[in-house]
């Protein structure tokens, strides 16, 4: 199982680095489907893997200057606030439900709905409806906060919604949106990790999985950033659409699996 977890994390981090969605959006639902750890542990590990992947990718892409520092900085501030709020929301729902399976069902269904909406927008509506170029600092922070909350609560590091929002609100092209998304993931997941430290609420995780997944995040980020430089935006868009379909299918399965647990309702 260790080899499987490493390969899933590596492939997810590689594809996430190319598309700008963070590997967690693949790692979280896939490991949930395997059922090898608790929902809380998988959320923590997938977010940490996404942080490792996005950090190395952003560092390697720094010379390309794809991220506008002013807009990216404001979105990053919002992502920090959202990352903390999303972590609090996750723990509040888990405490109120007292059941890991219930939280897993909520996460899986929410991620599936968000991913489906993103697929519809990216594949069919992006070129048909007007996009904007938001410049208000307050609006940028609020947008970053919204993305940070959703990513942190879902335990995915960064998700498809990042790109859809950046396309719509800032009229970014594919590669700029991908780089900006990863930039935001660094902020939101750093804040999420800090929240765990401050509260001392780390879930029980197998240390060998922790080491393997962080290593996979770094390696996947390096591989993904290299591939990203060599492929076209059109290829990236096609890969993104295929990935969204796979995520939706896994989320449907996970929602059914968690909902069938006797302790959910």
Coordinates of C-alpha atoms in Angstrom, one line a residue:
X1 CA 0.0 0.0 0.0
X2 CA 2.9 2.4 0.6
X3 CA 4.0 2.1 -3.0
X4 CA 0.4 2.8 -4.1
X5 CA 0.2 5.9 -1.9
X6 CA 3.5 7.2 -3.2
X7 CA 2.6 6.7 -6.8
X8 CA -0.8 8.3 -6.4
X9 CA 0.8 11.3 -4.7
X10 CA 3.5 11.5 -7.3
X11 CA 1.2 11.4 -10.3
X12 CA -1.3 13.7 -8.7
X13 CA 1.4 16.2 -7.8
X14 CA 2.8 16.0 -11.4
X15 CA -0.6 16.6 -13.0
X16 CA -1.5 19.2 -10.4
X17 CA 1.7 21.1 -11.1
X18 CA 0.9 21.2 -14.8
X19 CA -2.7 22.2 -14.4
X20 CA -2.3 24.5 -11.4
X21 CA -4.8 22.7 -9.2
X22 CA -2.5 21.2 -6.6
X23 CA -2.2 17.5 -6.2
X24 CA -4.5 17.3 -3.2
X25 CA -7.6 17.5 -5.4
X26 CA -6.7 14.1 -6.8
X27 CA -5.0 12.6 -3.7
X28 CA -7.9 13.3 -1.3
X29 CA -10.7 11.6 -3.2
X30 CA -8.5 8.7 -4.4
X31 CA -7.2 7.9 -0.9
X32 CA -10.7 8.3 0.5
X33 CA -11.8 5.7 -2.0
X34 CA -9.1 3.3 -0.8
X35 CA -10.2 3.9 2.8
X36 CA -6.7 3.3 4.2
X37 CA -6.8 6.2 6.7
X38 CA -9.3 8.4 8.5
X39 CA -10.9 11.4 6.6
X40 CA -9.0 13.8 8.9
X41 CA -5.7 12.2 8.3
X42 CA -6.1 12.1 4.5
X43 CA -7.2 15.8 4.5
X44 CA -4.1 16.8 6.5
X45 CA -1.7 14.7 4.4
X46 CA -3.2 15.8 1.0
X47 CA -3.0 19.4 2.0
X48 CA 0.6 19.0 3.1
X49 CA 1.5 17.3 -0.1
X50 CA -0.1 20.1 -2.1
X51 CA 1.9 22.6 -0.1
X52 CA 5.2 20.7 -0.9
X53 CA 4.3 20.5 -4.6
X54 CA 3.2 24.1 -5.0
X55 CA 6.2 25.4 -3.1
X56 CA 8.7 23.7 -5.3
X57 CA 6.8 24.6 -8.5
X58 CA 6.4 28.3 -7.6
X59 CA 10.1 28.4 -6.7
X60 CA 11.1 26.8 -10.0
X61 CA 8.8 29.1 -12.0
X62 CA 9.8 32.4 -10.3
X63 CA 12.0 33.5 -13.2
X64 CA 9.1 33.2 -15.7
X65 CA 7.2 36.0 -13.8
X66 CA 3.8 34.5 -14.6
X67 CA 2.3 35.8 -11.4
X68 CA 1.4 39.5 -11.1
X69 CA 2.9 40.3 -7.7
X70 CA 0.3 42.9 -6.6
X71 CA -2.7 40.8 -7.6
X72 CA -1.1 37.6 -6.4
X73 CA -0.1 39.2 -3.1
X74 CA -3.7 40.3 -2.4
X75 CA -5.1 36.9 -3.4
X76 CA -2.5 35.4 -1.1
X77 CA -3.6 37.5 1.9
X78 CA -7.1 36.4 1.3
X79 CA -6.0 32.8 0.9
X80 CA -4.3 32.9 4.3
X81 CA -7.5 34.1 6.0
X82 CA -9.5 31.6 4.0
X83 CA -7.1 28.8 4.9
X84 CA -7.5 29.4 8.6
X85 CA -11.3 29.8 8.3
X86 CA -11.6 26.6 6.2
X87 CA -9.7 24.6 8.8
X88 CA -12.0 25.9 11.5
X89 CA -15.0 25.0 9.5
X90 CA -13.7 21.5 9.0
X91 CA -13.2 20.9 12.7
X92 CA -16.5 22.6 13.6
X93 CA -18.5 20.2 11.3
X94 CA -16.5 17.2 12.5
X95 CA -17.1 18.1 16.1
X96 CA -20.8 18.7 15.6
X97 CA -21.2 15.5 13.6
X98 CA -18.9 13.4 15.8
X99 CA -18.5 11.1 12.7
X100 CA -15.6 11.0 10.2
X101 CA -17.8 9.4 7.6
X102 CA -20.3 12.2 7.7
X103 CA -17.5 14.8 7.1
X104 CA -16.2 12.6 4.3
X105 CA -19.6 12.5 2.6
X106 CA -19.9 16.3 2.9
X107 CA -16.4 16.8 1.4
X108 CA -16.9 14.3 -1.4
X109 CA -20.3 15.7 -2.5
X110 CA -19.1 19.4 -2.2
X111 CA -16.0 18.6 -4.2
X112 CA -18.0 16.8 -6.9
X113 CA -20.5 19.7 -7.3
X114 CA -17.7 22.2 -7.4
X115 CA -15.7 20.2 -9.9
X116 CA -18.8 19.6 -12.2
X117 CA -19.5 23.4 -12.1
X118 CA -15.9 24.1 -13.0
X119 CA -16.0 21.6 -15.9
X120 CA -19.1 23.1 -17.3
X121 CA -17.7 26.6 -17.1
X122 CA -14.2 25.7 -18.5
X123 CA -15.4 23.5 -21.3
X124 CA -18.6 25.3 -22.4
X125 CA -19.0 28.8 -20.9
X126 CA -15.5 30.3 -20.6
X127 CA -15.5 31.5 -24.2
X128 CA -19.2 32.4 -24.2
X129 CA -19.6 34.7 -21.2
X130 CA -17.7 37.8 -20.4
X131 CA -14.8 37.7 -18.0
X132 CA -13.6 40.6 -15.9
X133 CA -10.3 42.1 -14.6
X134 CA -10.8 42.8 -10.9
X135 CA -8.5 45.5 -9.5
X136 CA -10.0 46.4 -6.2
X137 CA -7.7 45.3 -3.4
X138 CA -10.7 44.4 -1.1
X139 CA -12.3 42.3 -3.9
X140 CA -9.0 40.5 -4.5
X141 CA -8.7 39.6 -0.8
X142 CA -12.3 38.4 -0.7
X143 CA -11.8 36.2 -3.7
X144 CA -8.7 34.8 -2.3
X145 CA -10.5 34.2 1.0
X146 CA -13.3 32.3 -0.8
X147 CA -10.8 30.1 -2.6
X148 CA -8.8 29.5 0.6
X149 CA -11.9 28.5 2.6
X150 CA -13.0 25.9 0.0
X151 CA -9.6 24.4 -0.5
X152 CA -8.8 24.2 3.2
X153 CA -12.2 22.8 4.2
X154 CA -12.1 20.2 1.4
X155 CA -8.6 19.1 2.3
X156 CA -7.4 19.4 -1.3
X157 CA -4.8 22.1 -1.0
X158 CA -6.1 23.8 -4.1
X159 CA -8.9 22.8 -6.4
X160 CA -10.4 23.3 -9.9
X161 CA -12.4 26.2 -8.5
X162 CA -9.1 28.2 -8.4
X163 CA -8.7 28.2 -12.1
X164 CA -12.4 28.9 -12.9
X165 CA -12.4 31.9 -10.6
X166 CA -9.1 33.3 -12.0
X167 CA -10.4 32.9 -15.5
X168 CA -13.7 34.6 -14.8
X169 CA -12.6 37.4 -12.3
X170 CA -9.2 38.3 -13.8
X171 CA -9.3 37.2 -17.4
X172 CA -6.1 35.2 -17.0
X173 CA -4.8 32.8 -19.7
X174 CA -4.4 29.1 -18.8
X175 CA -0.7 29.2 -17.7
X176 CA -0.9 32.5 -15.8
X177 CA -4.0 31.1 -13.9
X178 CA -2.2 27.9 -13.2
X179 CA 0.9 29.7 -11.8
X180 CA -1.3 32.1 -9.7
X181 CA -3.3 29.2 -8.4
X182 CA -0.2 27.4 -7.1
X183 CA 1.0 30.7 -5.6
X184 CA -2.2 30.9 -3.7
X185 CA -2.0 27.3 -2.5
X186 CA 1.3 28.1 -0.9
X187 CA -0.3 30.8 1.2
X188 CA -3.6 29.0 2.1
X189 CA -1.9 25.7 3.0
X190 CA 0.8 27.4 5.0
X191 CA -1.9 29.1 7.0
X192 CA -3.8 25.8 7.3
X193 CA -0.6 24.1 8.6
X194 CA 0.0 27.0 11.1
X195 CA -3.5 26.6 12.3
X196 CA -2.8 22.9 13.2
X197 CA 0.4 24.0 15.0
X198 CA -1.4 26.7 17.0
X199 CA -4.3 24.5 18.0
X200 CA -2.2 21.3 18.5
X201 CA -4.9 19.4 16.6
X202 CA -2.7 17.3 14.3
X203 CA -4.6 14.1 13.3
X204 CA -2.9 10.8 13.9
X205 CA -1.1 9.9 10.7
X206 CA 1.4 7.1 9.9
X207 CA 4.8 8.8 9.7
X208 CA 6.0 6.7 6.8
X209 CA 3.0 8.0 4.7
X210 CA 3.8 11.5 5.7
X211 CA 7.4 11.2 4.5
X212 CA 6.4 9.4 1.3
X213 CA 3.7 11.9 0.4
X214 CA 5.9 15.0 1.0
X215 CA 8.7 13.4 -1.1
X216 CA 6.2 12.7 -3.8
X217 CA 4.9 16.3 -3.6
X218 CA 8.4 17.7 -4.2
X219 CA 9.3 15.2 -7.0
X220 CA 5.9 15.7 -8.7
X221 CA 6.2 19.5 -8.5
X222 CA 9.6 19.3 -10.2
X223 CA 8.5 17.0 -12.9
X224 CA 5.2 18.9 -13.5
X225 CA 7.0 22.3 -13.8
X226 CA 9.4 20.8 -16.4
X227 CA 6.5 19.4 -18.4
X228 CA 4.5 22.6 -18.1
X229 CA 7.2 24.5 -19.9
X230 CA 7.1 22.2 -22.9
X231 CA 3.4 21.8 -23.6
X232 CA 0.8 24.2 -25.1
X233 CA -2.1 25.8 -23.2
X234 CA -4.5 23.8 -25.4
X235 CA -2.9 20.5 -24.2
X236 CA -3.1 21.8 -20.6
X237 CA -6.8 22.6 -21.0
X238 CA -7.5 19.1 -22.4
X239 CA -5.6 17.5 -19.5
X240 CA -7.5 19.6 -17.1
X241 CA -10.9 18.6 -18.5
X242 CA -10.0 14.9 -18.4
X243 CA -8.8 15.3 -14.8
X244 CA -12.1 17.0 -13.8
X245 CA -14.2 14.1 -15.2
X246 CA -12.1 11.6 -13.3
X247 CA -12.5 13.6 -10.1
X248 CA -16.2 13.8 -10.5
X249 CA -16.6 10.1 -10.9
X250 CA -14.4 9.4 -7.8
X251 CA -16.4 11.9 -5.8
X252 CA -19.7 10.2 -6.8
X253 CA -18.3 6.9 -5.6
X254 CA -17.0 8.4 -2.3
X255 CA -20.3 10.2 -1.6
X256 CA -22.1 6.8 -2.0
X257 CA -19.5 4.9 0.1
X258 CA -19.5 7.4 3.0
X259 CA -23.3 7.8 2.9
X260 CA -23.8 4.0 3.2
X261 CA -21.8 4.0 6.4
X262 CA -24.2 3.2 9.3
X263 CA -22.8 6.0 11.4
X264 CA -23.4 8.8 8.8
X265 CA -27.1 9.6 9.4

